[in-house]
Amino acid sequence: MEEDSICGKLSDPAGTIRMVSCPFLHTTSAAVRRRGPMQPSVRFPWKHEYTVGNETIDEQHRTLLELAGLLHMAVAAGQGYKIIQNAFAALVKYTEEHFSAEEQFWSSTKSAILDQHKRLHRDITDELLALRFEGPYGVVFCTPNELTNWVQHRLIAHFIEEDQRVYRSLNQGAKRKRTSA
């Protein structure tokens, strides 16, 4: 397995978040194979307003947008099933791993906010999985517009509304603990 897998290992400086490699992405198509650092997504560019304030989580969010951009490019170009399936599988796998890592990162705090956040992660993942379904004539993938809507209205909105809120809440709680100690 190549070290520079598109879902390659990411970790925070404290070593609390780890991402595993996803080898299924390696294919003969240069459109979905990474050879070195990923390029920012043209379709879903990273914006400062998406920042949650944690470098590792922000980097993972960038990678999610890059993978969504690769899938969008493959679907819009009418690539073959294998290429689109590999790009879709990489996005699903990385989304699941990111959400799991994020939940683990924040798990030290038992809070109703975190329970709600986990439910949102499941909903977003289920909606992503629904972008690919088995129809009467075989597997059907979403249209580029459906993918764009999911990225903008669920994934990016989640970064801005939910992840930022949870991160702020947890940081405020940590600050209160330090000042009261």
CSV table of N, CA and C in Angstrom, one decimal:
chain,number,residue,atom,x,y,z
A,1,MET,N,0.8,-1.2,0.0
A,1,MET,CA,0.0,0.0,0.0
A,1,MET,C,0.9,1.2,0.0
A,2,GLU,N,0.6,2.2,-0.8
A,2,GLU,CA,1.3,3.4,-0.9
A,2,GLU,C,1.2,4.3,0.3
A,3,GLU,N,2.2,4.9,0.7
A,3,GLU,CA,2.2,5.8,1.9
A,3,GLU,C,1.4,7.1,1.6
A,4,ASP,N,1.3,7.5,0.3
A,4,ASP,CA,0.7,8.7,0.0
A,4,ASP,C,-0.8,8.5,-0.4
A,5,SER,N,-1.4,7.5,0.2
A,5,SER,CA,-2.8,7.2,-0.1
A,5,SER,C,-3.7,8.5,0.1
A,6,ILE,N,-4.7,8.6,-0.6
A,6,ILE,CA,-5.6,9.8,-0.6
A,6,ILE,C,-6.2,9.9,0.8
A,7,CYS,N,-6.3,8.8,1.5
A,7,CYS,CA,-6.9,8.8,2.9
A,7,CYS,C,-5.8,8.6,3.9
A,8,GLY,N,-4.6,9.1,3.5
A,8,GLY,CA,-3.4,8.8,4.3
A,8,GLY,C,-3.5,9.2,5.8
A,9,LYS,N,-2.6,8.8,6.6
A,9,LYS,CA,-2.6,9.0,8.0
A,9,LYS,C,-2.5,10.5,8.3
A,10,LEU,N,-3.4,11.0,9.1
A,10,LEU,CA,-3.3,12.4,9.6
A,10,LEU,C,-3.3,12.2,11.1
A,11,SER,N,-2.6,13.1,11.8
A,11,SER,CA,-2.7,13.1,13.3
A,11,SER,C,-2.5,14.5,13.8
A,12,ASP,N,-3.0,14.7,15.0
A,12,ASP,CA,-2.8,16.0,15.6
A,12,ASP,C,-1.5,16.0,16.3
A,13,PRO,N,-0.9,17.1,16.7
A,13,PRO,CA,0.3,17.1,17.4
A,13,PRO,C,0.4,16.3,18.7
A,14,ALA,N,-0.8,16.2,19.4
A,14,ALA,CA,-0.8,15.4,20.6
A,14,ALA,C,-1.0,14.0,20.3
A,15,GLY,N,-1.3,13.6,19.1
A,15,GLY,CA,-1.4,12.2,18.7
A,15,GLY,C,-2.8,11.6,19.1
A,16,THR,N,-3.8,12.4,19.2
A,16,THR,CA,-5.1,11.9,19.7
A,16,THR,C,-6.0,11.5,18.5
A,17,ILE,N,-5.8,12.1,17.3
A,17,ILE,CA,-6.6,11.7,16.2
A,17,ILE,C,-5.7,11.0,15.2
A,18,ARG,N,-6.2,9.8,14.7
A,18,ARG,CA,-5.4,9.1,13.7
A,18,ARG,C,-6.4,8.7,12.6
A,19,MET,N,-5.9,8.8,11.4
A,19,MET,CA,-6.7,8.4,10.2
A,19,MET,C,-6.0,7.2,9.6
A,20,VAL,N,-6.7,6.2,9.2
A,20,VAL,CA,-6.0,5.1,8.5
A,20,VAL,C,-6.0,5.2,7.0
A,21,SER,N,-5.2,4.5,6.4
A,21,SER,CA,-5.2,4.5,4.9
A,21,SER,C,-6.4,3.8,4.3
A,22,CYS,N,-6.8,4.2,3.1
A,22,CYS,CA,-7.8,3.5,2.4
A,22,CYS,C,-7.3,3.1,1.1
A,23,PRO,N,-6.8,1.8,1.0
A,23,PRO,CA,-6.1,1.4,-0.2
A,23,PRO,C,-7.0,1.2,-1.4
A,24,PHE,N,-8.3,1.1,-1.3
A,24,PHE,CA,-9.1,0.9,-2.4
A,24,PHE,C,-9.2,2.0,-3.4
A,25,LEU,N,-8.6,3.2,-3.0
A,25,LEU,CA,-8.7,4.3,-3.9
A,25,LEU,C,-7.7,4.2,-5.1
A,26,HIS,N,-6.6,3.4,-4.9
A,26,HIS,CA,-5.6,3.2,-5.9
A,26,HIS,C,-6.2,2.5,-7.1
A,27,THR,N,-6.2,3.2,-8.2
A,27,THR,CA,-6.8,2.7,-9.4
A,27,THR,C,-5.9,3.2,-10.6
A,28,THR,N,-6.3,2.8,-11.8
A,28,THR,CA,-5.5,3.2,-12.9
A,28,THR,C,-5.8,4.6,-13.4
A,29,SER,N,-6.8,5.2,-12.8
A,29,SER,CA,-7.2,6.6,-13.2
A,29,SER,C,-6.5,7.7,-12.5
A,30,ALA,N,-5.8,8.5,-13.2
A,30,ALA,CA,-5.1,9.7,-12.5
A,30,ALA,C,-6.1,10.6,-11.9
A,31,ALA,N,-7.4,10.6,-12.4
A,31,ALA,CA,-8.4,11.5,-11.8
A,31,ALA,C,-8.7,11.2,-10.3
A,32,VAL,N,-8.5,10.0,-9.9
A,32,VAL,CA,-8.8,9.7,-8.5
A,32,VAL,C,-7.6,9.1,-7.7
A,33,ARG,N,-6.4,9.1,-8.3
A,33,ARG,CA,-5.3,8.6,-7.7
A,33,ARG,C,-4.4,9.8,-7.3
A,34,ARG,N,-3.9,9.7,-6.1
A,34,ARG,CA,-3.1,10.8,-5.5
A,34,ARG,C,-1.6,10.4,-5.7
A,35,ARG,N,-0.8,11.3,-6.2
A,35,ARG,CA,0.6,11.2,-6.3
A,35,ARG,C,1.3,12.4,-5.7
A,36,GLY,N,1.3,12.4,-4.4
A,36,GLY,CA,1.9,13.6,-3.7
A,36,GLY,C,0.7,14.3,-3.0
A,37,PRO,N,1.0,15.5,-2.5
A,37,PRO,CA,-0.1,16.3,-1.8
A,37,PRO,C,-1.3,16.5,-2.7
A,38,MET,N,-2.4,16.4,-2.1
A,38,MET,CA,-3.7,16.7,-2.8
A,38,MET,C,-3.7,18.2,-3.1
A,39,GLN,N,-4.3,18.5,-4.2
A,39,GLN,CA,-4.5,19.9,-4.6
A,39,GLN,C,-5.9,20.3,-4.1
A,40,PRO,N,-6.0,21.6,-3.7
A,40,PRO,CA,-7.3,22.1,-3.2
A,40,PRO,C,-8.3,21.9,-4.3
A,41,SER,N,-9.5,21.6,-3.8
A,41,SER,CA,-10.7,21.3,-4.8
A,41,SER,C,-11.0,22.6,-5.5
A,42,VAL,N,-11.1,22.5,-6.8
A,42,VAL,CA,-11.6,23.7,-7.6
A,42,VAL,C,-13.1,23.8,-7.4
A,43,ARG,N,-13.8,22.7,-7.3
A,43,ARG,CA,-15.3,22.8,-7.2
A,43,ARG,C,-15.7,23.2,-5.8
A,44,PHE,N,-15.0,22.7,-4.8
A,44,PHE,CA,-15.3,23.0,-3.4
A,44,PHE,C,-14.1,23.6,-2.7
A,45,PRO,N,-13.7,24.8,-3.0
A,45,PRO,CA,-12.5,25.4,-2.4
A,45,PRO,C,-12.6,25.6,-0.9
A,46,TRP,N,-11.5,25.5,-0.2
A,46,TRP,CA,-11.5,25.7,1.3
A,46,TRP,C,-11.6,27.3,1.5
A,47,LYS,N,-12.4,27.6,2.4
A,47,LYS,CA,-12.5,29.1,2.8
A,47,LYS,C,-12.3,29.2,4.3
A,48,HIS,N,-11.7,30.3,4.7
A,48,HIS,CA,-11.3,30.5,6.1
A,48,HIS,C,-12.5,30.4,7.0
A,49,GLU,N,-13.7,30.8,6.5
A,49,GLU,CA,-14.9,30.7,7.3
A,49,GLU,C,-15.3,29.3,7.7
A,50,TYR,N,-14.7,28.3,7.1
A,50,TYR,CA,-14.9,26.9,7.5
A,50,TYR,C,-14.1,26.4,8.7
A,51,THR,N,-13.1,27.2,9.0
A,51,THR,CA,-12.2,26.8,10.1
A,51,THR,C,-12.9,26.6,11.4
A,52,VAL,N,-12.6,25.5,12.1
A,52,VAL,CA,-13.1,25.3,13.4
A,52,VAL,C,-12.1,25.7,14.5
A,53,GLY,N,-10.9,25.8,14.2
A,53,GLY,CA,-9.9,26.2,15.2
A,53,GLY,C,-9.0,25.1,15.6
A,54,ASN,N,-9.1,23.9,15.1
A,54,ASN,CA,-8.2,22.8,15.4
A,54,ASN,C,-7.5,22.4,14.0
A,55,GLU,N,-6.2,22.5,14.0
A,55,GLU,CA,-5.5,22.3,12.7
A,55,GLU,C,-5.8,21.0,12.1
A,56,THR,N,-5.8,19.9,12.9
A,56,THR,CA,-6.0,18.6,12.4
A,56,THR,C,-7.4,18.4,11.9
A,57,ILE,N,-8.4,18.9,12.6
A,57,ILE,CA,-9.8,18.8,12.1
A,57,ILE,C,-10.0,19.6,10.9
A,58,ASP,N,-9.4,20.8,10.8
A,58,ASP,CA,-9.5,21.6,9.6
A,58,ASP,C,-8.9,21.0,8.4
A,59,GLU,N,-7.7,20.3,8.6
A,59,GLU,CA,-7.1,19.6,7.6
A,59,GLU,C,-7.9,18.4,7.1
A,60,GLN,N,-8.6,17.7,8.0
A,60,GLN,CA,-9.5,16.6,7.6
A,60,GLN,C,-10.6,17.2,6.8
A,61,HIS,N,-11.2,18.3,7.2
A,61,HIS,CA,-12.3,19.0,6.5
A,61,HIS,C,-11.8,19.3,5.1
A,62,ARG,N,-10.6,19.8,4.9
A,62,ARG,CA,-10.1,20.2,3.6
A,62,ARG,C,-10.1,18.9,2.7
A,63,THR,N,-9.6,17.8,3.3
A,63,THR,CA,-9.5,16.5,2.6
A,63,THR,C,-10.9,16.1,2.2
A,64,LEU,N,-11.9,16.2,3.0
A,64,LEU,CA,-13.3,15.9,2.7
A,64,LEU,C,-13.7,16.7,1.4
A,65,LEU,N,-13.4,17.9,1.4
A,65,LEU,CA,-13.8,18.8,0.3
A,65,LEU,C,-13.0,18.3,-1.0
A,66,GLU,N,-11.8,18.0,-0.8
A,66,GLU,CA,-11.0,17.5,-2.0
A,66,GLU,C,-11.5,16.2,-2.5
A,67,LEU,N,-11.9,15.3,-1.7
A,67,LEU,CA,-12.5,14.0,-2.1
A,67,LEU,C,-13.8,14.3,-2.8
A,68,ALA,N,-14.6,15.1,-2.2
A,68,ALA,CA,-15.9,15.5,-2.8
A,68,ALA,C,-15.7,16.1,-4.2
A,69,GLY,N,-14.7,16.9,-4.3
A,69,GLY,CA,-14.3,17.5,-5.6
A,69,GLY,C,-13.9,16.5,-6.6
A,70,LEU,N,-13.1,15.5,-6.2
A,70,LEU,CA,-12.7,14.4,-7.1
A,70,LEU,C,-14.0,13.6,-7.6
A,71,LEU,N,-14.9,13.3,-6.7
A,71,LEU,CA,-16.1,12.6,-7.0
A,71,LEU,C,-16.9,13.4,-8.0
A,72,HIS,N,-17.1,14.7,-7.7
A,72,HIS,CA,-17.8,15.6,-8.6
A,72,HIS,C,-17.2,15.6,-10.0
A,73,MET,N,-15.9,15.7,-10.1
A,73,MET,CA,-15.2,15.7,-11.3
A,73,MET,C,-15.5,14.4,-12.1
A,74,ALA,N,-15.4,13.3,-11.4
A,74,ALA,CA,-15.6,12.0,-12.1
A,74,ALA,C,-17.0,11.8,-12.6
A,75,VAL,N,-18.0,12.2,-11.7
A,75,VAL,CA,-19.4,12.1,-12.1
A,75,VAL,C,-19.7,13.1,-13.3
A,76,ALA,N,-19.3,14.3,-13.2
A,76,ALA,CA,-19.6,15.3,-14.2
A,76,ALA,C,-18.9,14.9,-15.5
A,77,ALA,N,-17.8,14.3,-15.5
A,77,ALA,CA,-17.1,13.9,-16.7
A,77,ALA,C,-17.6,12.6,-17.3
A,78,GLY,N,-18.5,12.0,-16.6
A,78,GLY,CA,-19.1,10.7,-17.1
A,78,GLY,C,-18.1,9.6,-17.1
A,79,GLN,N,-17.2,9.6,-16.1
A,79,GLN,CA,-16.2,8.5,-16.0
A,79,GLN,C,-16.9,7.2,-15.8
A,80,GLY,N,-16.2,6.1,-16.0
A,80,GLY,CA,-16.7,4.8,-15.9
A,80,GLY,C,-17.1,4.4,-14.4
A,81,TYR,N,-17.8,3.3,-14.3
A,81,TYR,CA,-18.3,2.9,-13.0
A,81,TYR,C,-17.2,2.7,-12.0
A,82,LYS,N,-16.1,2.1,-12.3
A,82,LYS,CA,-15.0,1.8,-11.4
A,82,LYS,C,-14.4,3.1,-10.9
A,83,ILE,N,-14.2,4.0,-11.7
A,83,ILE,CA,-13.6,5.3,-11.3
A,83,ILE,C,-14.5,6.0,-10.3
A,84,ILE,N,-15.8,6.1,-10.7
A,84,ILE,CA,-16.8,6.8,-9.8
A,84,ILE,C,-17.0,6.1,-8.5
A,85,GLN,N,-17.0,4.7,-8.6
A,85,GLN,CA,-17.2,3.9,-7.4
A,85,GLN,C,-16.0,4.1,-6.4
A,86,ASN,N,-14.8,4.1,-7.0
A,86,ASN,CA,-13.6,4.3,-6.2
A,86,ASN,C,-13.6,5.7,-5.5
A,87,ALA,N,-14.0,6.7,-6.3
A,87,ALA,CA,-14.0,8.1,-5.7
A,87,ALA,C,-15.1,8.2,-4.6
A,88,PHE,N,-16.3,7.5,-4.9
A,88,PHE,CA,-17.4,7.5,-3.9
A,88,PHE,C,-17.0,6.8,-2.7
A,89,ALA,N,-16.4,5.6,-2.8
A,89,ALA,CA,-15.9,4.8,-1.7
A,89,ALA,C,-14.9,5.5,-0.8
A,90,ALA,N,-14.0,6.2,-1.5
A,90,ALA,CA,-13.0,7.0,-0.7
A,90,ALA,C,-13.7,8.1,0.1
A,91,LEU,N,-14.6,8.8,-0.5
A,91,LEU,CA,-15.3,9.9,0.2
A,91,LEU,C,-16.1,9.3,1.4
A,92,VAL,N,-16.8,8.2,1.2
A,92,VAL,CA,-17.6,7.6,2.3
A,92,VAL,C,-16.6,7.1,3.4
A,93,LYS,N,-15.6,6.4,3.0
A,93,LYS,CA,-14.6,5.9,4.0
A,93,LYS,C,-14.0,7.0,4.8
A,94,TYR,N,-13.6,8.0,4.1
A,94,TYR,CA,-12.9,9.1,4.8
A,94,TYR,C,-13.9,9.9,5.7
A,95,THR,N,-15.1,10.1,5.2
A,95,THR,CA,-16.2,10.7,6.0
A,95,THR,C,-16.4,10.0,7.3
A,96,GLU,N,-16.6,8.6,7.2
A,96,GLU,CA,-16.8,7.8,8.4
A,96,GLU,C,-15.6,7.9,9.3
A,97,GLU,N,-14.4,7.8,8.8
A,97,GLU,CA,-13.2,7.9,9.6
A,97,GLU,C,-13.0,9.2,10.3
A,98,HIS,N,-13.3,10.3,9.5
A,98,HIS,CA,-13.2,11.6,10.1
A,98,HIS,C,-14.2,11.8,11.2
A,99,PHE,N,-15.5,11.4,11.0
A,99,PHE,CA,-16.5,11.6,12.0
A,99,PHE,C,-16.1,10.8,13.3
A,100,SER,N,-15.6,9.6,13.1
A,100,SER,CA,-15.2,8.8,14.2
A,100,SER,C,-14.0,9.4,15.0
A,101,ALA,N,-13.0,9.9,14.2
A,101,ALA,CA,-11.9,10.6,14.8
A,101,ALA,C,-12.3,11.9,15.6
A,102,GLU,N,-13.2,12.6,15.0
A,102,GLU,CA,-13.7,13.8,15.6
A,102,GLU,C,-14.4,13.5,16.9
A,103,GLU,N,-15.3,12.5,16.9
A,103,GLU,CA,-16.0,12.1,18.1
A,103,GLU,C,-15.0,11.6,19.2
A,104,GLN,N,-14.0,10.9,18.8
A,104,GLN,CA,-13.0,10.4,19.7
A,104,GLN,C,-12.3,11.6,20.3
A,105,PHE,N,-11.9,12.5,19.5
A,105,PHE,CA,-11.2,13.7,19.9
A,105,PHE,C,-12.0,14.5,21.0
A,106,TRP,N,-13.3,14.6,20.8
A,106,TRP,CA,-14.2,15.3,21.7
A,106,TRP,C,-14.8,14.4,22.8
A,107,SER,N,-14.5,13.1,22.8
A,107,SER,CA,-15.1,12.2,23.7
A,107,SER,C,-14.8,12.4,25.2
A,108,SER,N,-13.7,13.1,25.5
A,108,SER,CA,-13.4,13.3,26.9
A,108,SER,C,-14.5,14.2,27.6
A,109,THR,N,-15.3,14.9,26.9
A,109,THR,CA,-16.3,15.7,27.5
A,109,THR,C,-17.7,15.0,27.2
A,110,LYS,N,-18.3,14.6,28.3
A,110,LYS,CA,-19.7,14.0,28.2
A,110,LYS,C,-20.7,15.1,28.2
A,111,SER,N,-21.3,15.3,27.1
A,111,SER,CA,-22.2,16.4,26.9
A,111,SER,C,-23.4,16.0,26.0
A,112,ALA,N,-24.5,16.6,26.2
A,112,ALA,CA,-25.7,16.4,25.3
A,112,ALA,C,-25.3,17.0,23.9
A,113,ILE,N,-24.5,18.0,23.8
A,113,ILE,CA,-24.0,18.5,22.5
A,113,ILE,C,-23.3,17.4,21.7
A,114,LEU,N,-22.5,16.7,22.4
A,114,LEU,CA,-21.7,15.6,21.7
A,114,LEU,C,-22.6,14.5,21.2
A,115,ASP,N,-23.6,14.1,22.1
A,115,ASP,CA,-24.6,13.1,21.6
A,115,ASP,C,-25.3,13.5,20.4
A,116,GLN,N,-25.8,14.8,20.4
A,116,GLN,CA,-26.5,15.3,19.3
A,116,GLN,C,-25.6,15.4,18.0
A,117,HIS,N,-24.3,15.7,18.3
A,117,HIS,CA,-23.3,15.8,17.2
A,117,HIS,C,-23.1,14.4,16.5
A,118,LYS,N,-23.1,13.4,17.4
A,118,LYS,CA,-22.9,12.0,16.8
A,118,LYS,C,-24.1,11.7,16.0
A,119,ARG,N,-25.3,12.0,16.4
A,119,ARG,CA,-26.5,11.7,15.6
A,119,ARG,C,-26.4,12.5,14.3
A,120,LEU,N,-26.0,13.7,14.3
A,120,LEU,CA,-25.8,14.5,13.0
A,120,LEU,C,-24.8,13.8,12.1
A,121,HIS,N,-23.7,13.3,12.7
A,121,HIS,CA,-22.8,12.6,11.9
A,121,HIS,C,-23.4,11.4,11.2
A,122,ARG,N,-24.2,10.6,11.9
A,122,ARG,CA,-24.9,9.5,11.3
A,122,ARG,C,-25.8,9.9,10.2
A,123,ASP,N,-26.6,11.0,10.4
A,123,ASP,CA,-27.5,11.5,9.4
A,123,ASP,C,-26.8,11.9,8.2
A,124,ILE,N,-25.7,12.6,8.3
A,124,ILE,CA,-24.9,13.1,7.2
A,124,ILE,C,-24.3,11.9,6.4
A,125,THR,N,-23.8,10.9,7.1
A,125,THR,CA,-23.3,9.7,6.5
A,125,THR,C,-24.4,9.0,5.7
A,126,ASP,N,-25.5,8.9,6.3
A,126,ASP,CA,-26.7,8.2,5.7
A,126,ASP,C,-27.1,8.9,4.4
A,127,GLU,N,-27.1,10.2,4.5
A,127,GLU,CA,-27.4,11.0,3.3
A,127,GLU,C,-26.4,10.9,2.2
A,128,LEU,N,-25.1,10.8,2.6
A,128,LEU,CA,-24.0,10.5,1.6
A,128,LEU,C,-24.2,9.2,1.0
A,129,LEU,N,-24.5,8.1,1.8
A,129,LEU,CA,-24.7,6.8,1.2
A,129,LEU,C,-25.9,6.7,0.3
A,130,ALA,N,-26.9,7.6,0.5
A,130,ALA,CA,-28.1,7.6,-0.3
A,130,ALA,C,-27.8,8.2,-1.7
A,131,LEU,N,-26.6,8.8,-1.9
A,131,LEU,CA,-26.3,9.4,-3.2
A,131,LEU,C,-25.8,8.3,-4.2
A,132,ARG,N,-25.8,7.1,-3.7
A,132,ARG,CA,-25.5,5.9,-4.5
A,132,ARG,C,-26.5,4.8,-4.1
A,133,PHE,N,-27.2,4.3,-5.1
A,133,PHE,CA,-28.2,3.3,-4.8
A,133,PHE,C,-28.4,2.3,-5.9
A,134,GLU,N,-28.9,1.1,-5.5
A,134,GLU,CA,-29.1,0.1,-6.5
A,134,GLU,C,-30.5,0.2,-7.1
A,135,GLY,N,-30.5,0.6,-8.4
A,135,GLY,CA,-31.7,0.7,-9.1
A,135,GLY,C,-32.1,-0.6,-9.9
A,136,PRO,N,-33.2,-0.6,-10.6
A,136,PRO,CA,-33.6,-1.8,-11.3
A,136,PRO,C,-32.6,-2.2,-12.4
A,137,TYR,N,-31.8,-1.2,-12.9
A,137,TYR,CA,-30.9,-1.5,-13.9
A,137,TYR,C,-29.4,-1.5,-13.5
A,138,GLY,N,-29.2,-1.5,-12.2
A,138,GLY,CA,-27.9,-1.5,-11.6
A,138,GLY,C,-27.6,-0.3,-10.7
A,139,VAL,N,-26.4,-0.1,-10.4
A,139,VAL,CA,-26.0,1.0,-9.5
A,139,VAL,C,-26.2,2.3,-10.1
A,140,VAL,N,-26.8,3.2,-9.4
A,140,VAL,CA,-27.0,4.6,-9.9
A,140,VAL,C,-26.3,5.5,-8.9
A,141,PHE,N,-25.5,6.5,-9.4
A,141,PHE,CA,-24.9,7.5,-8.6
A,141,PHE,C,-25.6,8.8,-8.8
A,142,CYS,N,-25.4,9.7,-7.8
A,142,CYS,CA,-26.0,11.0,-7.9
A,142,CYS,C,-25.6,11.8,-9.1
A,143,THR,N,-26.3,12.9,-9.3
A,143,THR,CA,-25.9,13.8,-10.4
A,143,THR,C,-24.9,14.8,-9.7
A,144,PRO,N,-24.1,15.5,-10.6
A,144,PRO,CA,-23.2,16.5,-10.0
A,144,PRO,C,-24.0,17.5,-9.1
A,145,ASN,N,-25.2,17.9,-9.5
A,145,ASN,CA,-25.9,18.9,-8.7
A,145,ASN,C,-26.3,18.3,-7.4
A,146,GLU,N,-26.7,17.0,-7.3
A,146,GLU,CA,-27.1,16.4,-6.0
A,146,GLU,C,-25.9,16.3,-5.1
A,147,LEU,N,-24.7,16.0,-5.7
A,147,LEU,CA,-23.5,16.0,-4.9
A,147,LEU,C,-23.2,17.4,-4.3
A,148,THR,N,-23.3,18.4,-5.2
A,148,THR,CA,-23.0,19.8,-4.8
A,148,THR,C,-23.9,20.2,-3.7
A,149,ASN,N,-25.2,19.9,-3.8
A,149,ASN,CA,-26.2,20.2,-2.8
A,149,ASN,C,-25.8,19.5,-1.4
A,150,TRP,N,-25.4,18.3,-1.5
A,150,TRP,CA,-25.0,17.6,-0.2
A,150,TRP,C,-23.8,18.3,0.4
A,151,VAL,N,-22.8,18.6,-0.4
A,151,VAL,CA,-21.6,19.2,0.1
A,151,VAL,C,-21.9,20.6,0.7
A,152,GLN,N,-22.6,21.4,0.0
A,152,GLN,CA,-22.9,22.7,0.4
A,152,GLN,C,-23.9,22.8,1.6
A,153,HIS,N,-24.9,22.0,1.5
A,153,HIS,CA,-26.0,22.1,2.5
A,153,HIS,C,-25.9,21.2,3.7
A,154,ARG,N,-25.0,20.2,3.6
A,154,ARG,CA,-24.9,19.3,4.7
A,154,ARG,C,-23.4,19.3,5.2
A,155,LEU,N,-22.5,19.1,4.4
A,155,LEU,CA,-21.1,19.0,4.8
A,155,LEU,C,-20.5,20.3,5.3
A,156,ILE,N,-20.5,21.3,4.4
A,156,ILE,CA,-20.0,22.6,4.7
A,156,ILE,C,-20.8,23.3,5.8
A,157,ALA,N,-22.1,23.1,5.7
A,157,ALA,CA,-23.0,23.7,6.7
A,157,ALA,C,-22.7,23.1,8.1
A,158,HIS,N,-22.3,21.8,8.1
A,158,HIS,CA,-22.0,21.1,9.3
A,158,HIS,C,-20.7,21.7,9.9
A,159,PHE,N,-19.7,22.0,9.0
A,159,PHE,CA,-18.4,22.6,9.5
A,159,PHE,C,-18.7,23.9,10.2
A,160,ILE,N,-19.5,24.7,9.5
A,160,ILE,CA,-19.7,26.1,10.0
A,160,ILE,C,-20.7,26.2,11.2
A,161,GLU,N,-21.8,25.4,11.1
A,161,GLU,CA,-22.8,25.5,12.2
A,161,GLU,C,-22.5,24.6,13.4
A,162,GLU,N,-22.2,23.4,13.1
A,162,GLU,CA,-22.1,22.4,14.2
A,162,GLU,C,-20.7,22.2,14.7
A,163,ASP,N,-19.7,22.0,13.9
A,163,ASP,CA,-18.4,21.7,14.4
A,163,ASP,C,-17.8,23.0,15.1
A,164,GLN,N,-18.0,24.1,14.5
A,164,GLN,CA,-17.6,25.4,15.1
A,164,GLN,C,-18.2,25.6,16.5
A,165,ARG,N,-19.5,25.3,16.6
A,165,ARG,CA,-20.3,25.4,17.8
A,165,ARG,C,-19.8,24.5,18.9
A,166,VAL,N,-19.6,23.2,18.5
A,166,VAL,CA,-19.1,22.2,19.5
A,166,VAL,C,-17.7,22.6,19.9
A,167,TYR,N,-16.8,23.0,19.0
A,167,TYR,CA,-15.4,23.3,19.3
A,167,TYR,C,-15.4,24.5,20.3
A,168,ARG,N,-16.2,25.6,20.0
A,168,ARG,CA,-16.3,26.7,20.9
A,168,ARG,C,-16.8,26.3,22.3
A,169,SER,N,-17.8,25.5,22.3
A,169,SER,CA,-18.4,25.1,23.6
A,169,SER,C,-17.4,24.3,24.4
A,170,LEU,N,-16.7,23.4,23.8
A,170,LEU,CA,-15.7,22.6,24.5
A,170,LEU,C,-14.5,23.5,24.9
A,171,ASN,N,-14.1,24.4,24.1
A,171,ASN,CA,-13.0,25.3,24.5
A,171,ASN,C,-13.4,26.2,25.7
A,172,GLN,N,-14.6,26.7,25.7
A,172,GLN,CA,-15.1,27.5,26.8
A,172,GLN,C,-15.2,26.7,28.1
A,173,GLY,N,-15.6,25.5,28.0
A,173,GLY,CA,-15.6,24.6,29.1
A,173,GLY,C,-14.2,24.3,29.7
A,174,ALA,N,-13.3,24.1,28.8
A,174,ALA,CA,-11.9,23.9,29.2
A,174,ALA,C,-11.3,25.1,29.9
A,175,LYS,N,-11.6,26.3,29.3
A,175,LYS,CA,-11.1,27.5,29.9
A,175,LYS,C,-11.7,27.7,31.3
A,176,ARG,N,-13.0,27.4,31.5
A,176,ARG,CA,-13.7,27.6,32.8
A,176,ARG,C,-13.0,26.6,33.8
A,177,LYS,N,-12.7,25.4,33.4
A,177,LYS,CA,-12.0,24.5,34.3
A,177,LYS,C,-10.7,25.0,34.7
A,178,ARG,N,-9.9,25.5,33.8
A,178,ARG,CA,-8.6,26.0,34.1
A,178,ARG,C,-8.6,27.2,35.1
A,179,THR,N,-9.6,28.1,34.9
A,179,THR,CA,-9.7,29.3,35.7
A,179,THR,C,-10.2,29.0,37.1
A,180,SER,N,-11.0,27.9,37.2
A,180,SER,CA,-11.6,27.5,38.5
A,180,SER,C,-10.6,26.6,39.3
A,181,ALA,N,-9.6,26.1,38.6
A,181,ALA,CA,-8.7,25.2,39.3
A,181,ALA,C,-7.6,25.9,40.1
